[in-house]
Amino acid sequence: KRFHTLLAMILELVNEINTGGEGGASAVGFTLDSLTKLSETKAFDNKTTVLKYLVKVIRKTDKDVLKFREDIKSVVLAKGVVMERLLASAKQLCEDSRVVTEAAKDDGDDYRKFLKDPPTPKYKSRDMKAQRASVKELREMVTFLPVKDVPIGQMD
């Protein structure tokens, strides 16, 4: 909310500057890279920057807007993320998920067969240990995914 208010105030101020307060054609938006110009452009007195003037106006009208950083903490955390690497990782995760799903289905089929026709007790114990190890390995492979995003294989 605060960040949205800040952007609206910037747009209103820039439109005021561009139209000279005459109410002419106004911009409906701006690019984020144009925000750097606020610190480069001088205000009406040719001493103060538009950015400093904007901060003065905000301090007088709505100081809470200056706390907008609290609303965009995730943006600061994401500043070092390289999108190409992120997309490649997501693609790899999807492929890994597919492999895990197939393995889980195959292991599930084997386990269901085992339950229908259990072998001798000695073999049963060894097979159960192998099944548990397999299930544990699969769980470890997908623990980075939220439960709702883990694909489930078809059951019989």
Tab-separated table of C-alpha atoms in Angstrom:
chain	number	residue	atom	x	y	z
A	1	LYS	CA	0.000	0.000	0.000
A	2	ARG	CA	2.730	2.478	0.960
A	3	PHE	CA	4.817	1.706	-2.107
A	4	HIS	CA	1.745	2.051	-4.311
A	5	THR	CA	0.990	5.420	-2.671
A	6	LEU	CA	4.585	6.551	-3.205
A	7	LEU	CA	4.439	5.686	-6.909
A	8	ALA	CA	1.115	7.509	-7.256
A	9	MET	CA	2.596	10.590	-5.574
A	10	ILE	CA	5.606	10.493	-7.901
A	11	LEU	CA	3.339	10.250	-10.953
A	12	GLU	CA	1.214	13.141	-9.729
A	13	LEU	CA	4.281	15.322	-9.060
A	14	VAL	CA	5.899	14.521	-12.414
A	15	ASN	CA	2.635	15.271	-14.236
A	16	GLU	CA	2.415	18.562	-12.358
A	17	ILE	CA	5.948	19.452	-13.434
A	18	ASN	CA	5.423	18.376	-17.054
A	19	THR	CA	2.130	20.218	-17.507
A	20	GLY	CA	3.102	23.250	-15.441
A	21	GLY	CA	0.024	22.724	-13.311
A	22	GLU	CA	-2.205	23.574	-16.282
A	23	GLY	CA	-3.903	20.177	-16.345
A	24	GLY	CA	-2.741	19.266	-19.850
A	25	ALA	CA	-2.022	15.771	-21.123
A	26	SER	CA	-0.845	13.662	-18.213
A	27	ALA	CA	1.231	10.518	-18.192
A	28	VAL	CA	-0.525	7.414	-16.893
A	29	GLY	CA	2.687	5.681	-15.831
A	30	PHE	CA	6.457	5.651	-15.960
A	31	THR	CA	9.310	3.169	-16.120
A	32	LEU	CA	11.191	2.314	-12.949
A	33	ASP	CA	14.501	3.344	-14.490
A	34	SER	CA	13.119	6.868	-14.949
A	35	LEU	CA	12.980	7.208	-11.152
A	36	THR	CA	16.720	7.946	-11.129
A	37	LYS	CA	15.961	11.230	-12.862
A	38	LEU	CA	14.188	12.470	-9.715
A	39	SER	CA	17.559	12.892	-8.028
A	40	GLU	CA	19.085	14.532	-11.109
A	41	THR	CA	16.334	17.009	-11.977
A	42	LYS	CA	16.130	20.320	-10.147
A	43	ALA	CA	12.845	21.543	-8.735
A	44	PHE	CA	11.278	24.979	-9.192
A	45	ASP	CA	14.026	26.792	-7.224
A	46	ASN	CA	16.862	25.234	-9.296
A	47	LYS	CA	18.591	24.187	-6.052
A	48	THR	CA	16.509	21.374	-4.616
A	49	THR	CA	16.181	18.128	-6.535
A	50	VAL	CA	12.731	16.815	-7.358
A	51	LEU	CA	13.485	13.852	-5.087
A	52	LYS	CA	14.240	16.104	-2.089
A	53	TYR	CA	11.112	18.124	-2.805
A	54	LEU	CA	9.051	14.929	-2.988
A	55	VAL	CA	10.407	13.773	0.379
A	56	LYS	CA	9.497	17.162	1.909
A	57	VAL	CA	5.954	16.868	0.551
A	58	ILE	CA	5.606	13.315	1.858
A	59	ARG	CA	6.878	14.324	5.313
A	60	LYS	CA	4.191	17.015	5.443
A	61	THR	CA	1.316	14.951	4.063
A	62	ASP	CA	1.848	11.243	4.872
A	63	LYS	CA	5.013	10.243	6.766
A	64	ASP	CA	3.926	6.606	6.771
A	65	VAL	CA	4.688	6.421	3.035
A	66	LEU	CA	8.380	6.814	3.854
A	67	LYS	CA	8.252	3.351	5.470
A	68	PHE	CA	7.596	1.763	2.069
A	69	ARG	CA	10.814	-0.284	2.360
A	70	GLU	CA	9.028	-2.518	4.851
A	71	ASP	CA	6.574	-3.426	2.091
A	72	ILE	CA	9.225	-4.385	-0.449
A	73	LYS	CA	11.650	-6.490	1.613
A	74	SER	CA	11.324	-9.365	-0.849
A	75	VAL	CA	12.481	-7.104	-3.688
A	76	VAL	CA	15.694	-6.329	-1.814
A	77	LEU	CA	16.245	-10.051	-1.203
A	78	ALA	CA	15.667	-10.809	-4.896
A	79	LYS	CA	18.075	-8.193	-6.263
A	80	GLY	CA	20.893	-10.716	-6.734
A	81	VAL	CA	18.780	-13.352	-8.466
A	82	VAL	CA	19.798	-14.090	-12.040
A	83	MET	CA	16.619	-14.983	-13.924
A	84	GLU	CA	18.308	-17.277	-16.439
A	85	ARG	CA	19.820	-19.336	-13.624
A	86	LEU	CA	16.517	-19.349	-11.756
A	87	LEU	CA	14.646	-20.584	-14.842
A	88	ALA	CA	17.268	-23.261	-15.483
A	89	SER	CA	16.958	-24.406	-11.861
A	90	ALA	CA	13.166	-24.502	-12.124
A	91	LYS	CA	13.397	-26.575	-15.308
A	92	GLN	CA	15.801	-28.987	-13.613
A	93	LEU	CA	13.472	-29.238	-10.601
A	94	CYS	CA	10.583	-30.150	-12.898
A	95	GLU	CA	12.668	-32.864	-14.541
A	96	ASP	CA	13.814	-34.158	-11.140
A	97	SER	CA	10.212	-34.167	-9.979
A	98	ARG	CA	9.201	-36.239	-13.010
A	99	VAL	CA	11.968	-38.759	-12.299
A	100	VAL	CA	10.970	-38.952	-8.623
A	101	THR	CA	7.309	-39.441	-9.588
A	102	GLU	CA	8.205	-42.313	-11.905
A	103	ALA	CA	10.441	-43.893	-9.280
A	104	ALA	CA	7.731	-43.531	-6.635
A	105	LYS	CA	5.168	-45.139	-8.943
A	106	ASP	CA	7.485	-48.047	-9.732
A	107	ASP	CA	8.384	-48.513	-6.067
A	108	GLY	CA	4.709	-48.235	-5.136
A	109	ASP	CA	3.806	-50.917	-7.675
A	110	ASP	CA	6.544	-53.166	-6.295
A	111	TYR	CA	5.382	-52.522	-2.739
A	112	ARG	CA	1.747	-53.312	-3.580
A	113	LYS	CA	2.858	-56.593	-5.212
A	114	PHE	CA	4.900	-57.337	-2.118
A	115	LEU	CA	1.873	-56.776	0.125
A	116	LYS	CA	-0.320	-59.079	-1.987
A	117	ASP	CA	2.203	-61.921	-2.017
A	118	PRO	CA	4.761	-61.485	0.777
A	119	PRO	CA	7.845	-63.678	0.552
A	120	THR	CA	9.436	-65.604	3.421
A	121	PRO	CA	9.926	-63.659	6.681
A	122	LYS	CA	13.710	-63.362	6.181
A	123	TYR	CA	13.251	-61.941	2.685
A	124	LYS	CA	10.356	-59.770	3.889
A	125	SER	CA	12.502	-57.982	6.461
A	126	ARG	CA	15.274	-57.313	3.953
A	127	ASP	CA	12.779	-56.110	1.334
A	128	MET	CA	11.039	-53.835	3.868
A	129	LYS	CA	14.380	-52.241	4.740
A	130	ALA	CA	15.026	-51.627	1.052
A	131	GLN	CA	11.545	-50.151	0.622
A	132	ARG	CA	12.017	-47.870	3.634
A	133	ALA	CA	15.395	-46.741	2.316
A	134	SER	CA	13.845	-46.043	-1.085
A	135	VAL	CA	10.976	-44.056	0.427
A	136	LYS	CA	13.399	-42.117	2.643
A	137	GLU	CA	15.564	-41.301	-0.385
A	138	LEU	CA	12.533	-40.100	-2.344
A	139	ARG	CA	11.388	-37.927	0.561
A	140	GLU	CA	14.829	-36.372	0.851
A	141	MET	CA	14.813	-35.566	-2.856
A	142	VAL	CA	11.551	-33.627	-2.644
A	143	THR	CA	11.784	-31.934	0.731
A	144	PHE	CA	12.541	-28.631	-0.982
A	145	LEU	CA	9.070	-28.597	-2.561
A	146	PRO	CA	5.881	-27.567	-0.773
A	147	VAL	CA	3.652	-30.591	-0.184
A	148	LYS	CA	0.979	-29.255	-2.556
A	149	ASP	CA	3.540	-29.063	-5.406
A	150	VAL	CA	4.801	-32.648	-5.116
A	151	PRO	CA	3.313	-34.595	-8.032
A	152	ILE	CA	1.532	-37.801	-7.029
A	153	GLY	CA	1.600	-40.880	-9.274
A	154	GLN	CA	-1.592	-42.733	-10.164
A	155	MET	CA	-2.715	-45.299	-7.623
A	156	ASP	CA	-4.283	-48.667	-8.528
